[in-house]
Amino acid sequence: MRRNARDSQAMPLKDALDAFLDSFNLKSKYNETQLVASWQKIMGQTIASRTDKIFIRSSTLFLRITSAPLRQELVLAKSKLITLINKEMGQDLVNDVVFI
C-alpha cells in the first residue's frame, strides 16, 4: 500500500535544511555565506562599498575596510557591530571582530 504524502508528517523546509546542514557540518559555512550576502543590507551601501574582505572563522568576523577613518569608527563601535550582526542573522554568529 502506497502512502499518500499528506498521510505522513511533513517537516518544515527550514527544519529540513537545518538538519541537512548539521548532518554534513555545513552550518558554519552557510552562516558565513548568509552574512556576506547580507552585508550591504546590514551595514548599508557606504560601509559595504568600503569593505574589501569579509569572512568568519571560529565565531570571529574578519573585516578589511579600505577607509582608515571608517575602520577606526567601526573599531570604536565593535560591540554595537557584533550586536547588530547577531540580531540581523537571528543567532549568535559573531563573538568578536578583527580588522585586517
PDB file of N, CA and C in Angstrom:
ATOM      1  N   MET A   1       0.835  -1.168   0.000  1.00  0.00           N
ATOM      2  CA  MET A   1       0.000   0.000   0.000  1.00  0.00           C
ATOM      3  C   MET A   1       0.892   1.248   0.000  1.00  0.00           C
ATOM      4  N   ARG A   2       0.649   2.136  -0.938  1.00  0.00           N
ATOM      5  CA  ARG A   2       1.428   3.378  -1.014  1.00  0.00           C
ATOM      6  C   ARG A   2       0.868   4.397  -0.046  1.00  0.00           C
ATOM      7  N   ARG A   3       1.784   5.134   0.572  1.00  0.00           N
ATOM      8  CA  ARG A   3       1.362   6.180   1.496  1.00  0.00           C
ATOM      9  C   ARG A   3       1.229   7.488   0.737  1.00  0.00           C
ATOM     10  N   ASN A   4       0.220   8.179   1.033  1.00  0.00           N
ATOM     11  CA  ASN A   4      -0.015   9.491   0.452  1.00  0.00           C
ATOM     12  C   ASN A   4       0.882  10.497   1.175  1.00  0.00           C
ATOM     13  N   ALA A   5       1.406  11.463   0.461  1.00  0.00           N
ATOM     14  CA  ALA A   5       2.274  12.475   1.057  1.00  0.00           C
ATOM     15  C   ALA A   5       1.565  13.220   2.176  1.00  0.00           C
ATOM     16  N   ARG A   6       0.262  13.343   2.069  1.00  0.00           N
ATOM     17  CA  ARG A   6      -0.491  14.037   3.116  1.00  0.00           C
ATOM     18  C   ARG A   6      -0.616  13.200   4.382  1.00  0.00           C
ATOM     19  N   ASP A   7      -0.452  11.876   4.267  1.00  0.00           N
ATOM     20  CA  ASP A   7      -0.582  10.996   5.420  1.00  0.00           C
ATOM     21  C   ASP A   7       0.624  11.081   6.355  1.00  0.00           C
ATOM     22  N   SER A   8       1.788  11.349   5.814  1.00  0.00           N
ATOM     23  CA  SER A   8       2.989  11.397   6.639  1.00  0.00           C
ATOM     24  C   SER A   8       3.183  12.796   7.222  1.00  0.00           C
ATOM     25  N   GLN A   9       3.925  12.848   8.309  1.00  0.00           N
ATOM     26  CA  GLN A   9       4.237  14.126   8.942  1.00  0.00           C
ATOM     27  C   GLN A   9       5.282  14.840   8.087  1.00  0.00           C
ATOM     28  N   ALA A  10       4.953  16.011   7.604  1.00  0.00           N
ATOM     29  CA  ALA A  10       5.879  16.777   6.784  1.00  0.00           C
ATOM     30  C   ALA A  10       6.728  17.670   7.685  1.00  0.00           C
ATOM     31  N   MET A  11       8.014  17.716   7.406  1.00  0.00           N
ATOM     32  CA  MET A  11       8.928  18.558   8.153  1.00  0.00           C
ATOM     33  C   MET A  11       9.008  19.908   7.444  1.00  0.00           C
ATOM     34  N   PRO A  12       8.906  21.004   8.181  1.00  0.00           N
ATOM     35  CA  PRO A  12       9.054  22.316   7.536  1.00  0.00           C
ATOM     36  C   PRO A  12      10.403  22.413   6.817  1.00  0.00           C
ATOM     37  N   LEU A  13      10.416  23.120   5.711  1.00  0.00           N
ATOM     38  CA  LEU A  13      11.623  23.228   4.895  1.00  0.00           C
ATOM     39  C   LEU A  13      12.803  23.758   5.698  1.00  0.00           C
ATOM     40  N   LYS A  14      12.585  24.765   6.522  1.00  0.00           N
ATOM     41  CA  LYS A  14      13.670  25.341   7.337  1.00  0.00           C
ATOM     42  C   LYS A  14      14.281  24.276   8.236  1.00  0.00           C
ATOM     43  N   ASP A  15      13.436  23.458   8.890  1.00  0.00           N
ATOM     44  CA  ASP A  15      13.933  22.397   9.764  1.00  0.00           C
ATOM     45  C   ASP A  15      14.705  21.350   8.970  1.00  0.00           C
ATOM     46  N   ALA A  16      14.206  21.008   7.788  1.00  0.00           N
ATOM     47  CA  ALA A  16      14.891  20.031   6.942  1.00  0.00           C
ATOM     48  C   ALA A  16      16.252  20.561   6.500  1.00  0.00           C
ATOM     49  N   LEU A  17      16.300  21.839   6.127  1.00  0.00           N
ATOM     50  CA  LEU A  17      17.568  22.443   5.709  1.00  0.00           C
ATOM     51  C   LEU A  17      18.551  22.490   6.872  1.00  0.00           C
ATOM     52  N   ASP A  18      18.077  22.887   8.049  1.00  0.00           N
ATOM     53  CA  ASP A  18      18.951  22.922   9.232  1.00  0.00           C
ATOM     54  C   ASP A  18      19.493  21.533   9.553  1.00  0.00           C
ATOM     55  N   ALA A  19      18.648  20.517   9.480  1.00  0.00           N
ATOM     56  CA  ALA A  19      19.079  19.149   9.748  1.00  0.00           C
ATOM     57  C   ALA A  19      20.129  18.699   8.729  1.00  0.00           C
ATOM     58  N   PHE A  20      19.910  19.035   7.471  1.00  0.00           N
ATOM     59  CA  PHE A  20      20.873  18.692   6.418  1.00  0.00           C
ATOM     60  C   PHE A  20      22.223  19.357   6.673  1.00  0.00           C
ATOM     61  N   LEU A  21      22.202  20.671   6.959  1.00  0.00           N
ATOM     62  CA  LEU A  21      23.446  21.401   7.197  1.00  0.00           C
ATOM     63  C   LEU A  21      24.175  20.869   8.425  1.00  0.00           C
ATOM     64  N   ASP A  22      23.431  20.550   9.472  1.00  0.00           N
ATOM     65  CA  ASP A  22      24.043  19.997  10.684  1.00  0.00           C
ATOM     66  C   ASP A  22      24.657  18.630  10.423  1.00  0.00           C
ATOM     67  N   SER A  23      23.967  17.791   9.671  1.00  0.00           N
ATOM     68  CA  SER A  23      24.451  16.430   9.447  1.00  0.00           C
ATOM     69  C   SER A  23      25.743  16.399   8.632  1.00  0.00           C
ATOM     70  N   PHE A  24      25.962  17.387   7.801  1.00  0.00           N
ATOM     71  CA  PHE A  24      27.180  17.433   6.997  1.00  0.00           C
ATOM     72  C   PHE A  24      28.164  18.508   7.474  1.00  0.00           C
ATOM     73  N   ASN A  25      27.936  19.034   8.675  1.00  0.00           N
ATOM     74  CA  ASN A  25      28.802  20.061   9.268  1.00  0.00           C
ATOM     75  C   ASN A  25      29.004  21.255   8.336  1.00  0.00           C
ATOM     76  N   LEU A  26      27.930  21.688   7.698  1.00  0.00           N
ATOM     77  CA  LEU A  26      27.989  22.810   6.757  1.00  0.00           C
ATOM     78  C   LEU A  26      27.365  24.082   7.339  1.00  0.00           C
ATOM     79  N   LYS A  27      26.861  24.024   8.549  1.00  0.00           N
ATOM     80  CA  LYS A  27      26.118  25.143   9.129  1.00  0.00           C
ATOM     81  C   LYS A  27      26.974  26.408   9.198  1.00  0.00           C
ATOM     82  N   SER A  28      28.217  26.300   9.632  1.00  0.00           N
ATOM     83  CA  SER A  28      29.060  27.495   9.771  1.00  0.00           C
ATOM     84  C   SER A  28      29.358  28.118   8.409  1.00  0.00           C
ATOM     85  N   LYS A  29      29.595  27.308   7.402  1.00  0.00           N
ATOM     86  CA  LYS A  29      29.851  27.840   6.059  1.00  0.00           C
ATOM     87  C   LYS A  29      28.607  28.508   5.486  1.00  0.00           C
ATOM     88  N   TYR A  30      27.457  27.909   5.730  1.00  0.00           N
ATOM     89  CA  TYR A  30      26.195  28.503   5.287  1.00  0.00           C
ATOM     90  C   TYR A  30      25.974  29.852   5.964  1.00  0.00           C
ATOM     91  N   ASN A  31      26.202  29.908   7.279  1.00  0.00           N
ATOM     92  CA  ASN A  31      26.031  31.163   8.016  1.00  0.00           C
ATOM     93  C   ASN A  31      26.988  32.244   7.518  1.00  0.00           C
ATOM     94  N   GLU A  32      28.219  31.862   7.231  1.00  0.00           N
ATOM     95  CA  GLU A  32      29.193  32.820   6.699  1.00  0.00           C
ATOM     96  C   GLU A  32      28.719  33.361   5.351  1.00  0.00           C
ATOM     97  N   THR A  33      28.238  32.485   4.504  1.00  0.00           N
ATOM     98  CA  THR A  33      27.749  32.893   3.190  1.00  0.00           C
ATOM     99  C   THR A  33      26.553  33.834   3.327  1.00  0.00           C
ATOM    100  N   GLN A  34      25.651  33.509   4.260  1.00  0.00           N
ATOM    101  CA  GLN A  34      24.497  34.371   4.511  1.00  0.00           C
ATOM    102  C   GLN A  34      24.929  35.763   4.968  1.00  0.00           C
ATOM    103  N   LEU A  35      25.916  35.824   5.863  1.00  0.00           N
ATOM    104  CA  LEU A  35      26.392  37.120   6.357  1.00  0.00           C
ATOM    105  C   LEU A  35      27.015  37.936   5.232  1.00  0.00           C
ATOM    106  N   VAL A  36      27.849  37.311   4.434  1.00  0.00           N
ATOM    107  CA  VAL A  36      28.486  38.018   3.323  1.00  0.00           C
ATOM    108  C   VAL A  36      27.429  38.524   2.343  1.00  0.00           C
ATOM    109  N   ALA A  37      26.442  37.684   2.049  1.00  0.00           N
ATOM    110  CA  ALA A  37      25.377  38.078   1.119  1.00  0.00           C
ATOM    111  C   ALA A  37      24.518  39.205   1.680  1.00  0.00           C
ATOM    112  N   SER A  38      24.390  39.263   2.993  1.00  0.00           N
ATOM    113  CA  SER A  38      23.545  40.272   3.643  1.00  0.00           C
ATOM    114  C   SER A  38      24.319  41.500   4.108  1.00  0.00           C
ATOM    115  N   TRP A  39      25.616  41.541   3.876  1.00  0.00           N
ATOM    116  CA  TRP A  39      26.466  42.605   4.412  1.00  0.00           C
ATOM    117  C   TRP A  39      25.959  44.004   4.036  1.00  0.00           C
ATOM    118  N   GLN A  40      25.618  44.229   2.786  1.00  0.00           N
ATOM    119  CA  GLN A  40      25.142  45.549   2.358  1.00  0.00           C
ATOM    120  C   GLN A  40      23.830  45.901   3.050  1.00  0.00           C
ATOM    121  N   LYS A  41      22.932  44.930   3.162  1.00  0.00           N
ATOM    122  CA  LYS A  41      21.650  45.169   3.836  1.00  0.00           C
ATOM    123  C   LYS A  41      21.868  45.516   5.313  1.00  0.00           C
ATOM    124  N   ILE A  42      22.775  44.816   5.962  1.00  0.00           N
ATOM    125  CA  ILE A  42      23.019  45.024   7.393  1.00  0.00           C
ATOM    126  C   ILE A  42      23.733  46.349   7.645  1.00  0.00           C
ATOM    127  N   MET A  43      24.771  46.634   6.876  1.00  0.00           N
ATOM    128  CA  MET A  43      25.640  47.781   7.167  1.00  0.00           C
ATOM    129  C   MET A  43      25.375  49.004   6.300  1.00  0.00           C
ATOM    130  N   GLY A  44      24.668  48.827   5.210  1.00  0.00           N
ATOM    131  CA  GLY A  44      24.411  49.953   4.322  1.00  0.00           C
ATOM    132  C   GLY A  44      25.433  50.042   3.211  1.00  0.00           C
ATOM    133  N   GLN A  45      25.079  50.803   2.182  1.00  0.00           N
ATOM    134  CA  GLN A  45      25.904  50.913   0.980  1.00  0.00           C
ATOM    135  C   GLN A  45      27.285  51.520   1.264  1.00  0.00           C
ATOM    136  N   THR A  46      27.345  52.544   2.109  1.00  0.00           N
ATOM    137  CA  THR A  46      28.609  53.242   2.363  1.00  0.00           C
ATOM    138  C   THR A  46      29.659  52.303   2.947  1.00  0.00           C
ATOM    139  N   ILE A  47      29.284  51.575   3.988  1.00  0.00           N
ATOM    140  CA  ILE A  47      30.244  50.665   4.618  1.00  0.00           C
ATOM    141  C   ILE A  47      30.514  49.475   3.705  1.00  0.00           C
ATOM    142  N   ALA A  48      29.483  48.938   3.085  1.00  0.00           N
ATOM    143  CA  ALA A  48      29.662  47.778   2.198  1.00  0.00           C
ATOM    144  C   ALA A  48      30.610  48.096   1.041  1.00  0.00           C
ATOM    145  N   SER A  49      30.513  49.296   0.494  1.00  0.00           N
ATOM    146  CA  SER A  49      31.382  49.658  -0.626  1.00  0.00           C
ATOM    147  C   SER A  49      32.839  49.840  -0.201  1.00  0.00           C
ATOM    148  N   ARG A  50      33.068  50.022   1.088  1.00  0.00           N
ATOM    149  CA  ARG A  50      34.428  50.184   1.602  1.00  0.00           C
ATOM    150  C   ARG A  50      34.941  48.932   2.310  1.00  0.00           C
ATOM    151  N   THR A  51      34.171  47.854   2.201  1.00  0.00           N
ATOM    152  CA  THR A  51      34.590  46.574   2.762  1.00  0.00           C
ATOM    153  C   THR A  51      35.247  45.775   1.655  1.00  0.00           C
ATOM    154  N   ASP A  52      36.539  45.541   1.816  1.00  0.00           N
ATOM    155  CA  ASP A  52      37.317  44.855   0.792  1.00  0.00           C
ATOM    156  C   ASP A  52      37.286  43.345   0.976  1.00  0.00           C
ATOM    157  N   LYS A  53      37.225  42.890   2.232  1.00  0.00           N
ATOM    158  CA  LYS A  53      37.226  41.454   2.503  1.00  0.00           C
ATOM    159  C   LYS A  53      36.414  41.208   3.768  1.00  0.00           C
ATOM    160  N   ILE A  54      35.666  40.114   3.771  1.00  0.00           N
ATOM    161  CA  ILE A  54      34.856  39.739   4.926  1.00  0.00           C
ATOM    162  C   ILE A  54      34.774  38.226   4.998  1.00  0.00           C
ATOM    163  N   PHE A  55      35.102  37.658   6.164  1.00  0.00           N
ATOM    164  CA  PHE A  55      34.946  36.224   6.385  1.00  0.00           C
ATOM    165  C   PHE A  55      34.880  35.934   7.875  1.00  0.00           C
ATOM    166  N   ILE A  56      34.393  34.739   8.215  1.00  0.00           N
ATOM    167  CA  ILE A  56      34.233  34.325   9.606  1.00  0.00           C
ATOM    168  C   ILE A  56      35.041  33.053   9.839  1.00  0.00           C
ATOM    169  N   ARG A  57      35.748  33.022  10.957  1.00  0.00           N
ATOM    170  CA  ARG A  57      36.446  31.821  11.410  1.00  0.00           C
ATOM    171  C   ARG A  57      36.241  31.715  12.918  1.00  0.00           C
ATOM    172  N   SER A  58      35.725  30.611  13.374  1.00  0.00           N
ATOM    173  CA  SER A  58      35.529  30.341  14.809  1.00  0.00           C
ATOM    174  C   SER A  58      34.813  31.484  15.514  1.00  0.00           C
ATOM    175  N   SER A  59      33.699  31.905  14.973  1.00  0.00           N
ATOM    176  CA  SER A  59      32.850  32.972  15.534  1.00  0.00           C
ATOM    177  C   SER A  59      33.521  34.342  15.565  1.00  0.00           C
ATOM    178  N   THR A  60      34.611  34.507  14.836  1.00  0.00           N
ATOM    179  CA  THR A  60      35.287  35.793  14.727  1.00  0.00           C
ATOM    180  C   THR A  60      35.102  36.312  13.308  1.00  0.00           C
ATOM    181  N   LEU A  61      34.601  37.532  13.213  1.00  0.00           N
ATOM    182  CA  LEU A  61      34.407  38.183  11.920  1.00  0.00           C
ATOM    183  C   LEU A  61      35.663  38.961  11.579  1.00  0.00           C
ATOM    184  N   PHE A  62      36.223  38.698  10.415  1.00  0.00           N
ATOM    185  CA  PHE A  62      37.405  39.409   9.938  1.00  0.00           C
ATOM    186  C   PHE A  62      36.967  40.360   8.832  1.00  0.00           C
ATOM    187  N   LEU A  63      37.359  41.613   8.973  1.00  0.00           N
ATOM    188  CA  LEU A  63      36.979  42.646   8.005  1.00  0.00           C
ATOM    189  C   LEU A  63      38.207  43.412   7.540  1.00  0.00           C
ATOM    190  N   ARG A  64      38.260  43.668   6.245  1.00  0.00           N
ATOM    191  CA  ARG A  64      39.254  44.597   5.708  1.00  0.00           C
ATOM    192  C   ARG A  64      38.465  45.780   5.164  1.00  0.00           C
ATOM    193  N   ILE A  65      38.635  46.922   5.817  1.00  0.00           N
ATOM    194  CA  ILE A  65      37.948  48.155   5.450  1.00  0.00           C
ATOM    195  C   ILE A  65      38.966  49.061   4.765  1.00  0.00           C
ATOM    196  N   THR A  66      38.608  49.594   3.605  1.00  0.00           N
ATOM    197  CA  THR A  66      39.563  50.380   2.815  1.00  0.00           C
ATOM    198  C   THR A  66      39.699  51.825   3.293  1.00  0.00           C
ATOM    199  N   SER A  67      38.802  52.277   4.131  1.00  0.00           N
ATOM    200  CA  SER A  67      38.841  53.650   4.632  1.00  0.00           C
ATOM    201  C   SER A  67      39.321  53.645   6.085  1.00  0.00           C
ATOM    202  N   ALA A  68      40.465  54.259   6.353  1.00  0.00           N
ATOM    203  CA  ALA A  68      41.012  54.296   7.713  1.00  0.00           C
ATOM    204  C   ALA A  68      40.067  54.985   8.708  1.00  0.00           C
ATOM    205  N   PRO A  69      39.481  56.131   8.372  1.00  0.00           N
ATOM    206  CA  PRO A  69      38.553  56.752   9.328  1.00  0.00           C
ATOM    207  C   PRO A  69      37.333  55.867   9.623  1.00  0.00           C
ATOM    208  N   LEU A  70      36.799  55.212   8.612  1.00  0.00           N
ATOM    209  CA  LEU A  70      35.662  54.324   8.811  1.00  0.00           C
ATOM    210  C   LEU A  70      36.066  53.121   9.656  1.00  0.00           C
ATOM    211  N   ARG A  71      37.240  52.570   9.378  1.00  0.00           N
ATOM    212  CA  ARG A  71      37.741  51.442  10.170  1.00  0.00           C
ATOM    213  C   ARG A  71      37.845  51.830  11.647  1.00  0.00           C
ATOM    214  N   GLN A  72      38.370  53.028  11.911  1.00  0.00           N
ATOM    215  CA  GLN A  72      38.503  53.492  13.294  1.00  0.00           C
ATOM    216  C   GLN A  72      37.132  53.633  13.961  1.00  0.00           C
ATOM    217  N   GLU A  73      36.159  54.150  13.240  1.00  0.00           N
ATOM    218  CA  GLU A  73      34.798  54.263  13.786  1.00  0.00           C
ATOM    219  C   GLU A  73      34.230  52.890  14.116  1.00  0.00           C
ATOM    220  N   LEU A  74      34.459  51.921  13.235  1.00  0.00           N
ATOM    221  CA  LEU A  74      33.955  50.575  13.471  1.00  0.00           C
ATOM    222  C   LEU A  74      34.673  49.893  14.638  1.00  0.00           C
ATOM    223  N   VAL A  75      35.967  50.165  14.791  1.00  0.00           N
ATOM    224  CA  VAL A  75      36.711  49.624  15.935  1.00  0.00           C
ATOM    225  C   VAL A  75      36.089  50.138  17.232  1.00  0.00           C
ATOM    226  N   LEU A  76      35.776  51.427  17.269  1.00  0.00           N
ATOM    227  CA  LEU A  76      35.190  52.020  18.472  1.00  0.00           C
ATOM    228  C   LEU A  76      33.775  51.506  18.734  1.00  0.00           C
ATOM    229  N   ALA A  77      33.084  51.086  17.705  1.00  0.00           N
ATOM    230  CA  ALA A  77      31.708  50.600  17.847  1.00  0.00           C
ATOM    231  C   ALA A  77      31.619  49.075  17.685  1.00  0.00           C
ATOM    232  N   LYS A  78      32.707  48.388  18.016  1.00  0.00           N
ATOM    233  CA  LYS A  78      32.774  46.944  17.780  1.00  0.00           C
ATOM    234  C   LYS A  78      31.641  46.179  18.482  1.00  0.00           C
ATOM    235  N   SER A  79      31.348  46.480  19.724  1.00  0.00           N
ATOM    236  CA  SER A  79      30.297  45.737  20.431  1.00  0.00           C
ATOM    237  C   SER A  79      28.930  45.992  19.799  1.00  0.00           C
ATOM    238  N   LYS A  80      28.676  47.224  19.346  1.00  0.00           N
ATOM    239  CA  LYS A  80      27.417  47.527  18.657  1.00  0.00           C
ATOM    240  C   LYS A  80      27.348  46.777  17.331  1.00  0.00           C
ATOM    241  N   LEU A  81      28.474  46.676  16.644  1.00  0.00           N
ATOM    242  CA  LEU A  81      28.547  45.962  15.374  1.00  0.00           C
ATOM    243  C   LEU A  81      28.212  44.482  15.578  1.00  0.00           C
ATOM    244  N   ILE A  82      28.775  43.872  16.604  1.00  0.00           N
ATOM    245  CA  ILE A  82      28.516  42.459  16.905  1.00  0.00           C
ATOM    246  C   ILE A  82      27.035  42.255  17.217  1.00  0.00           C
ATOM    247  N   THR A  83      26.477  43.132  18.043  1.00  0.00           N
ATOM    248  CA  THR A  83      25.057  43.034  18.397  1.00  0.00           C
ATOM    249  C   THR A  83      24.171  43.171  17.164  1.00  0.00           C
ATOM    250  N   LEU A  84      24.464  44.134  16.309  1.00  0.00           N
ATOM    251  CA  LEU A  84      23.689  44.357  15.093  1.00  0.00           C
ATOM    252  C   LEU A  84      23.732  43.135  14.180  1.00  0.00           C
ATOM    253  N   ILE A  85      24.907  42.602  13.968  1.00  0.00           N
ATOM    254  CA  ILE A  85      25.064  41.441  13.081  1.00  0.00           C
ATOM    255  C   ILE A  85      24.293  40.245  13.629  1.00  0.00           C
ATOM    256  N   ASN A  86      24.469  39.955  14.912  1.00  0.00           N
ATOM    257  CA  ASN A  86      23.794  38.802  15.507  1.00  0.00           C
ATOM    258  C   ASN A  86      22.279  38.966  15.492  1.00  0.00           C
ATOM    259  N   LYS A  87      21.820  40.178  15.703  1.00  0.00           N
ATOM    260  CA  LYS A  87      20.373  40.431  15.660  1.00  0.00           C
ATOM    261  C   LYS A  87      19.840  40.197  14.245  1.00  0.00           C
ATOM    262  N   GLU A  88      20.528  40.738  13.246  1.00  0.00           N
ATOM    263  CA  GLU A  88      20.099  40.574  11.862  1.00  0.00           C
ATOM    264  C   GLU A  88      20.156  39.122  11.397  1.00  0.00           C
ATOM    265  N   MET A  89      21.145  38.379  11.884  1.00  0.00           N
ATOM    266  CA  MET A  89      21.304  36.986  11.471  1.00  0.00           C
ATOM    267  C   MET A  89      20.402  36.052  12.284  1.00  0.00           C
ATOM    268  N   GLY A  90      19.841  36.555  13.393  1.00  0.00           N
ATOM    269  CA  GLY A  90      18.937  35.754  14.201  1.00  0.00           C
ATOM    270  C   GLY A  90      19.610  34.714  15.063  1.00  0.00           C
ATOM    271  N   GLN A  91      20.892  34.881  15.310  1.00  0.00           N
ATOM    272  CA  GLN A  91      21.643  33.942  16.158  1.00  0.00           C
ATOM    273  C   GLN A  91      22.963  34.562  16.568  1.00  0.00           C
ATOM    274  N   ASP A  92      23.618  33.972  17.561  1.00  0.00           N
ATOM    275  CA  ASP A  92      24.933  34.463  17.983  1.00  0.00           C
ATOM    276  C   ASP A  92      25.992  33.882  17.057  1.00  0.00           C
ATOM    277  N   LEU A  93      26.146  34.519  15.928  1.00  0.00           N
ATOM    278  CA  LEU A  93      27.073  34.065  14.899  1.00  0.00           C
ATOM    279  C   LEU A  93      28.469  34.614  15.128  1.00  0.00           C
ATOM    280  N   VAL A  94      28.553  35.868  15.601  1.00  0.00           N
ATOM    281  CA  VAL A  94      29.837  36.563  15.752  1.00  0.00           C
ATOM    282  C   VAL A  94      30.062  36.916  17.228  1.00  0.00           C
ATOM    283  N   ASN A  95      31.244  36.563  17.739  1.00  0.00           N
ATOM    284  CA  ASN A  95      31.626  36.908  19.113  1.00  0.00           C
ATOM    285  C   ASN A  95      32.681  38.006  19.156  1.00  0.00           C
ATOM    286  N   ASP A  96      33.410  38.171  18.054  1.00  0.00           N
ATOM    287  CA  ASP A  96      34.484  39.158  18.017  1.00  0.00           C
ATOM    288  C   ASP A  96      34.649  39.638  16.580  1.00  0.00           C
ATOM    289  N   VAL A  97      35.252  40.810  16.436  1.00  0.00           N
ATOM    290  CA  VAL A  97      35.541  41.376  15.113  1.00  0.00           C
ATOM    291  C   VAL A  97      37.014  41.749  15.097  1.00  0.00           C
ATOM    292  N   VAL A  98      37.709  41.339  14.053  1.00  0.00           N
ATOM    293  CA  VAL A  98      39.111  41.679  13.862  1.00  0.00           C
ATOM    294  C   VAL A  98      39.228  42.432  12.545  1.00  0.00           C
ATOM    295  N   PHE A  99      39.899  43.562  12.599  1.00  0.00           N
ATOM    296  CA  PHE A  99      40.122  44.365  11.395  1.00  0.00           C
ATOM    297  C   PHE A  99      41.495  44.044  10.852  1.00  0.00           C
ATOM    298  N   ILE A 100      41.525  43.622   9.596  1.00  0.00           N
ATOM    299  CA  ILE A 100      42.791  43.207   8.963  1.00  0.00           C
ATOM    300  C   ILE A 100      43.215  44.200   7.917  1.00  0.00           C
TER     301      ILE A 100
END
